CSV table of C-alpha atoms in Angstrom, one decimal:
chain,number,residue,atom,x,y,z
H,1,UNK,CA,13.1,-2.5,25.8
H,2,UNK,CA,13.7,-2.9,21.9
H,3,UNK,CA,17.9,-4.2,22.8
H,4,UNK,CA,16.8,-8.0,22.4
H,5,UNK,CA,14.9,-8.1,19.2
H,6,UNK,CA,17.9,-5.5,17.8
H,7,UNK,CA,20.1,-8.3,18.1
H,8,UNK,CA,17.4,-10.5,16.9
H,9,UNK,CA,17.3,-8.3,13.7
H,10,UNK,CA,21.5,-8.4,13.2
H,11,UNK,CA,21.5,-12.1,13.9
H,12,UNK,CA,24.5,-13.9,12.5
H,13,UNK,CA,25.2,-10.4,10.2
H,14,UNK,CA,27.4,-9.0,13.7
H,15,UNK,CA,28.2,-10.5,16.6
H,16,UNK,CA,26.1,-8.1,18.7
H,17,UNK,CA,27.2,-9.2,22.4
H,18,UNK,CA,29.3,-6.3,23.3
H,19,UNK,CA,32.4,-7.5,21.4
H,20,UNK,CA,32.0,-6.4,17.7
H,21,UNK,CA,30.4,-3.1,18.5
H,22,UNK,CA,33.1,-0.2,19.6
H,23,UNK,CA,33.0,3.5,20.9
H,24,UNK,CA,31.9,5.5,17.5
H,25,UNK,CA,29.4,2.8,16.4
H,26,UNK,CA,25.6,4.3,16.2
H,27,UNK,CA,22.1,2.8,15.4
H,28,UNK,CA,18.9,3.4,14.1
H,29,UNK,CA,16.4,1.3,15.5
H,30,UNK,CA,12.6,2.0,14.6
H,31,UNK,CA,10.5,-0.2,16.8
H,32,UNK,CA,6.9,-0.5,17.7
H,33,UNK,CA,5.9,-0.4,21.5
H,34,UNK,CA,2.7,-1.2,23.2
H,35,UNK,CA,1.9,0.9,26.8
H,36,UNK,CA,-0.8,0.7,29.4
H,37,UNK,CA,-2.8,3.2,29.9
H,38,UNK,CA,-0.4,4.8,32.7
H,39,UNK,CA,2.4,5.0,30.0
H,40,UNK,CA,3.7,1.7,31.2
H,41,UNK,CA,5.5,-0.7,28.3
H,42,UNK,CA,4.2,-4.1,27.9
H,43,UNK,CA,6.5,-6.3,26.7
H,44,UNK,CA,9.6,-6.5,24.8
H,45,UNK,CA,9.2,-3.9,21.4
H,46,UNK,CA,9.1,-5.0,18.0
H,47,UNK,CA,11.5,-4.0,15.7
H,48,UNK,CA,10.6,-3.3,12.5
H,49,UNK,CA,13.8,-1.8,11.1
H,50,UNK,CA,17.3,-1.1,12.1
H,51,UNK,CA,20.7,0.5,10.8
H,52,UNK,CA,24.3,0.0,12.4
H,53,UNK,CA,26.7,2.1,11.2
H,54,UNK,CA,29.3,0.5,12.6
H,55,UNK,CA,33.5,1.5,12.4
H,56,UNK,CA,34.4,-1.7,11.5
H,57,UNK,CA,31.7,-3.2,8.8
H,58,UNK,CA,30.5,0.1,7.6
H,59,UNK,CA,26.7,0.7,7.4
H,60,UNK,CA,24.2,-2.1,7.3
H,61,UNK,CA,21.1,-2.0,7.7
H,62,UNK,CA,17.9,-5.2,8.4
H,63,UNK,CA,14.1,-5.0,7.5
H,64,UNK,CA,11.5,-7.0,9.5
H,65,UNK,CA,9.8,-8.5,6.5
H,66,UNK,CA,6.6,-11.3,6.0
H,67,UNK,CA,6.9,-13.5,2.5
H,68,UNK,CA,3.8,-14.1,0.9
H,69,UNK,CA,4.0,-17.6,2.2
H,70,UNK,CA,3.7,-15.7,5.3
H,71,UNK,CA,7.1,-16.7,6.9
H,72,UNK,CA,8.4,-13.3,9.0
H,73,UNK,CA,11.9,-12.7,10.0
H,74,UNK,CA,14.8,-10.1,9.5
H,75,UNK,CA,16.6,-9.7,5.8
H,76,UNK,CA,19.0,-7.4,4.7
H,77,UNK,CA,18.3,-4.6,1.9
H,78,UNK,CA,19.8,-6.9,-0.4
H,79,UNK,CA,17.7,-9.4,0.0
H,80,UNK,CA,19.8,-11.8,2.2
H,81,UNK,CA,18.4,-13.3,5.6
H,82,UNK,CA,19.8,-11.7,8.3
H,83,UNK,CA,19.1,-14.3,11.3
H,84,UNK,CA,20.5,-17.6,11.4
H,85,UNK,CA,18.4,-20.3,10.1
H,86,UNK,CA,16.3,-22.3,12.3
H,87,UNK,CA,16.2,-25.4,9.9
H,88,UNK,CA,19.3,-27.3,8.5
H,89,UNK,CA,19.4,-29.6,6.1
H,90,UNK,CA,20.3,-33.3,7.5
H,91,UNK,CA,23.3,-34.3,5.9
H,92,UNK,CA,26.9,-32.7,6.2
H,93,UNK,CA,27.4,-32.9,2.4
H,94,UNK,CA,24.2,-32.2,0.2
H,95,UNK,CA,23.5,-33.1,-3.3
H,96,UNK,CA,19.5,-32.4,-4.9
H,97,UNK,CA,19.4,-35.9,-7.0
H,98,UNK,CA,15.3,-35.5,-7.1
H,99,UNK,CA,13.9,-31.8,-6.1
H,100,UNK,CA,10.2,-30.8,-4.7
H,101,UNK,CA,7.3,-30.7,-6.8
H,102,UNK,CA,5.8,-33.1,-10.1
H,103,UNK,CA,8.3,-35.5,-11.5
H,104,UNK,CA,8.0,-38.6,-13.3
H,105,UNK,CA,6.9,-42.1,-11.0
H,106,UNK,CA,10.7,-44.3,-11.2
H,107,UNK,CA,8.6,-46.9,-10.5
H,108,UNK,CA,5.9,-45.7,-13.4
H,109,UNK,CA,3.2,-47.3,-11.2
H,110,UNK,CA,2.5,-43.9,-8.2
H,111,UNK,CA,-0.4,-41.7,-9.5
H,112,UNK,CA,-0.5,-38.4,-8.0
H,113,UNK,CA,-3.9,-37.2,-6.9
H,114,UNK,CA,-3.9,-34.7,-10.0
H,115,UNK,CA,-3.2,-37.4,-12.2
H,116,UNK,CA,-5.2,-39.6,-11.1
H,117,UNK,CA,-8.4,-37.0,-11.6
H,118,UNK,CA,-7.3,-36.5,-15.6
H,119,UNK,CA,-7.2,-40.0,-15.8
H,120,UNK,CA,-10.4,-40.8,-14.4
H,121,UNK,CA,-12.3,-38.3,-16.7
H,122,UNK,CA,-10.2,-40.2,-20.1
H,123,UNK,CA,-7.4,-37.7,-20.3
H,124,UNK,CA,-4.0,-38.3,-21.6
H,125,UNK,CA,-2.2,-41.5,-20.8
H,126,UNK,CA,0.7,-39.7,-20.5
H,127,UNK,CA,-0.2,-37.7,-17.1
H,128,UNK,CA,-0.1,-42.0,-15.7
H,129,UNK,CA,3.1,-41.6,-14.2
H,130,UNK,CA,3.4,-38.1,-12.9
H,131,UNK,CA,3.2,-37.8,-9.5
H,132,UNK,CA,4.0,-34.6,-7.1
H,133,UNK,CA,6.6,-35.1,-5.2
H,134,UNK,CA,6.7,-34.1,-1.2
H,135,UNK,CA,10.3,-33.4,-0.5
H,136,UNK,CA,13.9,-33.6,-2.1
H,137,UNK,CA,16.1,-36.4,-2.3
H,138,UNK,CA,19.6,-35.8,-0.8
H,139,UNK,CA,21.8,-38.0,-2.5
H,140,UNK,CA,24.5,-39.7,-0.6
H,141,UNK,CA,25.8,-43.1,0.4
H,142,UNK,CA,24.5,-46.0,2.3
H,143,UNK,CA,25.4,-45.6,5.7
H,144,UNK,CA,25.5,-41.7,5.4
H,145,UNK,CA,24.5,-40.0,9.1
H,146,UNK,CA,21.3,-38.3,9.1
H,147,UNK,CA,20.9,-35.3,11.5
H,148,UNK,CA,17.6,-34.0,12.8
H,149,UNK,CA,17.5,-30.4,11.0
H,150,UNK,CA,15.9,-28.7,14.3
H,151,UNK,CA,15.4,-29.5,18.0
H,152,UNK,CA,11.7,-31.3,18.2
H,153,UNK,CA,9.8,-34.1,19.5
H,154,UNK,CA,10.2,-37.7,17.4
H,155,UNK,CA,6.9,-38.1,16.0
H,156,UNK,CA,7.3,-41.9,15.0
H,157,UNK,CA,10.4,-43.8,13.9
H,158,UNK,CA,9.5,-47.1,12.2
H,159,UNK,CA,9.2,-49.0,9.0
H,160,UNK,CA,6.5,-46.8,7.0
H,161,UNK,CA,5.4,-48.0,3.9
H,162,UNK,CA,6.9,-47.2,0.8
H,163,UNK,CA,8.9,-44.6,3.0
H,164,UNK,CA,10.5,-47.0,4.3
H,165,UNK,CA,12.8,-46.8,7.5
H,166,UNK,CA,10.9,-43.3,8.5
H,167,UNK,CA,11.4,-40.9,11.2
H,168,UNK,CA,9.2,-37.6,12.0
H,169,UNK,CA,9.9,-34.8,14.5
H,170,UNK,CA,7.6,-32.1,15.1
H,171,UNK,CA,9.4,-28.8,15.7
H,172,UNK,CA,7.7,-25.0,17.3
H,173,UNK,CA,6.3,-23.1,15.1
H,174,UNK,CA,3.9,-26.0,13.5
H,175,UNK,CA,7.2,-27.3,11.3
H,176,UNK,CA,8.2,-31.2,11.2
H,177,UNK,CA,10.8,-32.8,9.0
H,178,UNK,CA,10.5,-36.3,7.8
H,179,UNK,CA,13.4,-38.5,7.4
H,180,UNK,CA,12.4,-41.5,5.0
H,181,UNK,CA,14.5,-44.5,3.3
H,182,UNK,CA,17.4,-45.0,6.4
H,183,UNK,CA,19.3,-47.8,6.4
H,184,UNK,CA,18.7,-48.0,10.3
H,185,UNK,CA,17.8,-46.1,13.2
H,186,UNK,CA,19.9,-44.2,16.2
H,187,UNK,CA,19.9,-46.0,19.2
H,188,UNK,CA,17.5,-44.9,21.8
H,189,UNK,CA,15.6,-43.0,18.9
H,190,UNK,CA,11.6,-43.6,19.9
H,191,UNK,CA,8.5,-41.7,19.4
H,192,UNK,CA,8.3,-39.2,22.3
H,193,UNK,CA,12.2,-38.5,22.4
H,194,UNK,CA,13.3,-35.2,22.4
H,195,UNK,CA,15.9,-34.3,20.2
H,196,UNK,CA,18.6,-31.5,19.8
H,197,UNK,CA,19.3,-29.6,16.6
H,198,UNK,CA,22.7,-31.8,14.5
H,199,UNK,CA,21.7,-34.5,17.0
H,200,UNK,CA,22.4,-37.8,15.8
H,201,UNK,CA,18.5,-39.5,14.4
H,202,UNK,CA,19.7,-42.7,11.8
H,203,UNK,CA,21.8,-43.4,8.3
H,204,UNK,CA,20.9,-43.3,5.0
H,205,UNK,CA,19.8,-46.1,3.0
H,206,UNK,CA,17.3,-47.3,0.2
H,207,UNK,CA,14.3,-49.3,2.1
H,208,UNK,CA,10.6,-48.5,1.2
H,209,UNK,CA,9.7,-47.7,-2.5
H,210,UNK,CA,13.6,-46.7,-3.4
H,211,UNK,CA,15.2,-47.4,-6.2
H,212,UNK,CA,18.9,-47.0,-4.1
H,213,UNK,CA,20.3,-45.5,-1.4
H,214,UNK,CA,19.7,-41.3,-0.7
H,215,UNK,CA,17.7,-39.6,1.5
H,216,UNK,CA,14.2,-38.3,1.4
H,217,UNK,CA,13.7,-35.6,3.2
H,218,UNK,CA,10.4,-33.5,3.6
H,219,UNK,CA,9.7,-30.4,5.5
H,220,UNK,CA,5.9,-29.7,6.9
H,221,UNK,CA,4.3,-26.3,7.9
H,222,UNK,CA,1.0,-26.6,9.6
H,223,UNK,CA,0.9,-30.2,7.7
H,224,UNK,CA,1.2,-29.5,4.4
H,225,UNK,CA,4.3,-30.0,2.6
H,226,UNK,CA,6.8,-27.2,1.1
H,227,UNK,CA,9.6,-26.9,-0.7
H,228,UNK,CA,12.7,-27.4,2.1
H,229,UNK,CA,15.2,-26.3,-0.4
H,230,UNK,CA,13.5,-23.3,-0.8
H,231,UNK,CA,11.7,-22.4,2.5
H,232,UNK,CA,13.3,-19.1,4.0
H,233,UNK,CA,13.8,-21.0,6.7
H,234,UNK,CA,16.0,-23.5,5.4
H,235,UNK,CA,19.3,-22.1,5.2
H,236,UNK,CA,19.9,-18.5,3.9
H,237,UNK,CA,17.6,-18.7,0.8
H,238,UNK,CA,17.7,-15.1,-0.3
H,239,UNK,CA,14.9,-13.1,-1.4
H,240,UNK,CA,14.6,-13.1,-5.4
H,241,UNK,CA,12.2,-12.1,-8.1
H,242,UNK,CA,8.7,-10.5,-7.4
H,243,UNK,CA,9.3,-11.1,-3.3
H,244,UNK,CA,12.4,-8.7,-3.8
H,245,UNK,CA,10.9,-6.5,-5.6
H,246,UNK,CA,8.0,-6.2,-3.1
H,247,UNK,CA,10.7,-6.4,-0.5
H,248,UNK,CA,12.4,-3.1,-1.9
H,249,UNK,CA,9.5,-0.9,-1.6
H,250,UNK,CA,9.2,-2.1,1.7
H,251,UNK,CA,12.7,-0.8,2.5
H,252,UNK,CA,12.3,2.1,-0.1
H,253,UNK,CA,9.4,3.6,1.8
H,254,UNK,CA,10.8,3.0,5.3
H,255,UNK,CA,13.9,5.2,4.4
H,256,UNK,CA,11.6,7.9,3.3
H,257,UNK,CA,9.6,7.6,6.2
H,258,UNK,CA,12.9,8.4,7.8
H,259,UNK,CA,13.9,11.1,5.8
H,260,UNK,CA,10.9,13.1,5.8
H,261,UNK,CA,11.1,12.5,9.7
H,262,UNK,CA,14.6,14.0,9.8
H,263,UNK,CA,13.7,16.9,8.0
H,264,UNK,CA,10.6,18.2,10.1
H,265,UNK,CA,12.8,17.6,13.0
H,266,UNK,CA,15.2,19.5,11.8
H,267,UNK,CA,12.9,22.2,10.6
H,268,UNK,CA,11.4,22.5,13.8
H,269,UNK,CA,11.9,25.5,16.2
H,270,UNK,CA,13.1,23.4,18.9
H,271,UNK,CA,15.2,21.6,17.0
């Protein structure tokens, strides 16, 4: 009952449909499974670690693993996601030209709500046009087409403000992407259209507050904005810093779980 979330745990790392594996190949899977009380499982088990030693990649091994931003999926023990991503980023061709977080107003007018607070109790002047800033700017040209980054509902798609041209999906999960500053829309593209992941959703353009053409794109979990360049699941953002080093232990201590395992077994009589 564990097969489907082992090949949940390799992911894109093997091709785990009955063509990459070969006579000689083993695993360790370790797995949590819940029962009834007559001994029946419920469900499909939850992995929490496995191992392929496999004839023609060697040994690999992928750790179930939650980040502190409390995002759970399957890495590798170097730190590397194991499972395809389940957002894209919404352009073929991507270039950062303005990156999450506080940055100066271009317009040196915005106020961020931080900002604004100093300001009100007499602080510095200088804080006047910092502003925190919700999403990154793709750059790339007028006319560029804009993809929606995972299958969802549209939201809205209409002239928003200083977002201009703006387009939200909601995705599972309690994710939504915003698409802001497009030239124009896709045809068809309405609030309460489904859409596929790579589907077609508008261009890129400079309308709203822009000062010319890219693409501002934001990523929502649970309605508050992070970091979609960042987010591990945005493309294959690896694990680095204090999260890997936390990540390691992890890993460390479910090998000697294993280990110390091995050795009663094999110190048993029965064994």
């Amino acid at each position: 009952m564990a097969m489907p979330d082992v090949l949940r745990a390799f992911g894109s790392a093997f091709a785990l449909d009955g063509h990459a594996s070969r006579d000689g190949d083993g695993f360790y899977v370790r797995y949590q499974q819940a029962f009834t009380l007559e001994g029946e499982p419920i469900g499909i088990a939850r992995v929490l670690w496995a191992e392929l030693h496999s004839l023609a990649h060697g040994t690999v091994a992928t750790h179930r693993y939650r980040t502190r931003d409390g995002v759970e999926q399957f890495w590798l023990t170097g730190g590397q996601a194991a499972i395809s991503h389940s957002i894209d980023l919404p352009l073929d061709t991507v270039g950062v030209s303005s990156a999450f977080g506080p940055r100066a107003d271009p317009f040196g007018r915005r106020l961020g709500m931080a900002a604004a607070r100093v300001l009100a109790k007499g602080g510095p002047r200088s804080v006047s046009s910092a502003f925190m800033h919700s999403g990154v700017d793709l750059a790339a040209p007028s006319g560029t087409p804009v993809y929606a980054a995972s299958a969802g509902v549209v939201l809205g798609a209409r002239p928003n403000g200083g977002y201009g041209n703006w387009i939200q999906i909601d995705h599972p999960e309690k994710l939504s992407t915003v698409y802001a500053h497009l030239s124009r829309f896709a045809p068809g593209l309405k609030a309460g259209a489904p859409v596929r992941r790579g589907e077609l959703i508008g261009f890129v353009g400079s309308t709203g507050r822009s000062t010319g053409p890219h693409l501002h794109f934001e990523l929502l979990a649970d309605g508050a904005p992070v970091d979609p360049i960042a987010h591990p699941l945005v493309g294959y953002a690896p694990l680095r810093g204090p999260e890997l080093e936390r990540f390691g232990r992890q890993v460390s201590a479910a090998l000697a779980e294993r280990d110390r395992e091995a050795a009663f077994a094999a110190s048993s009589p029965d064994s």
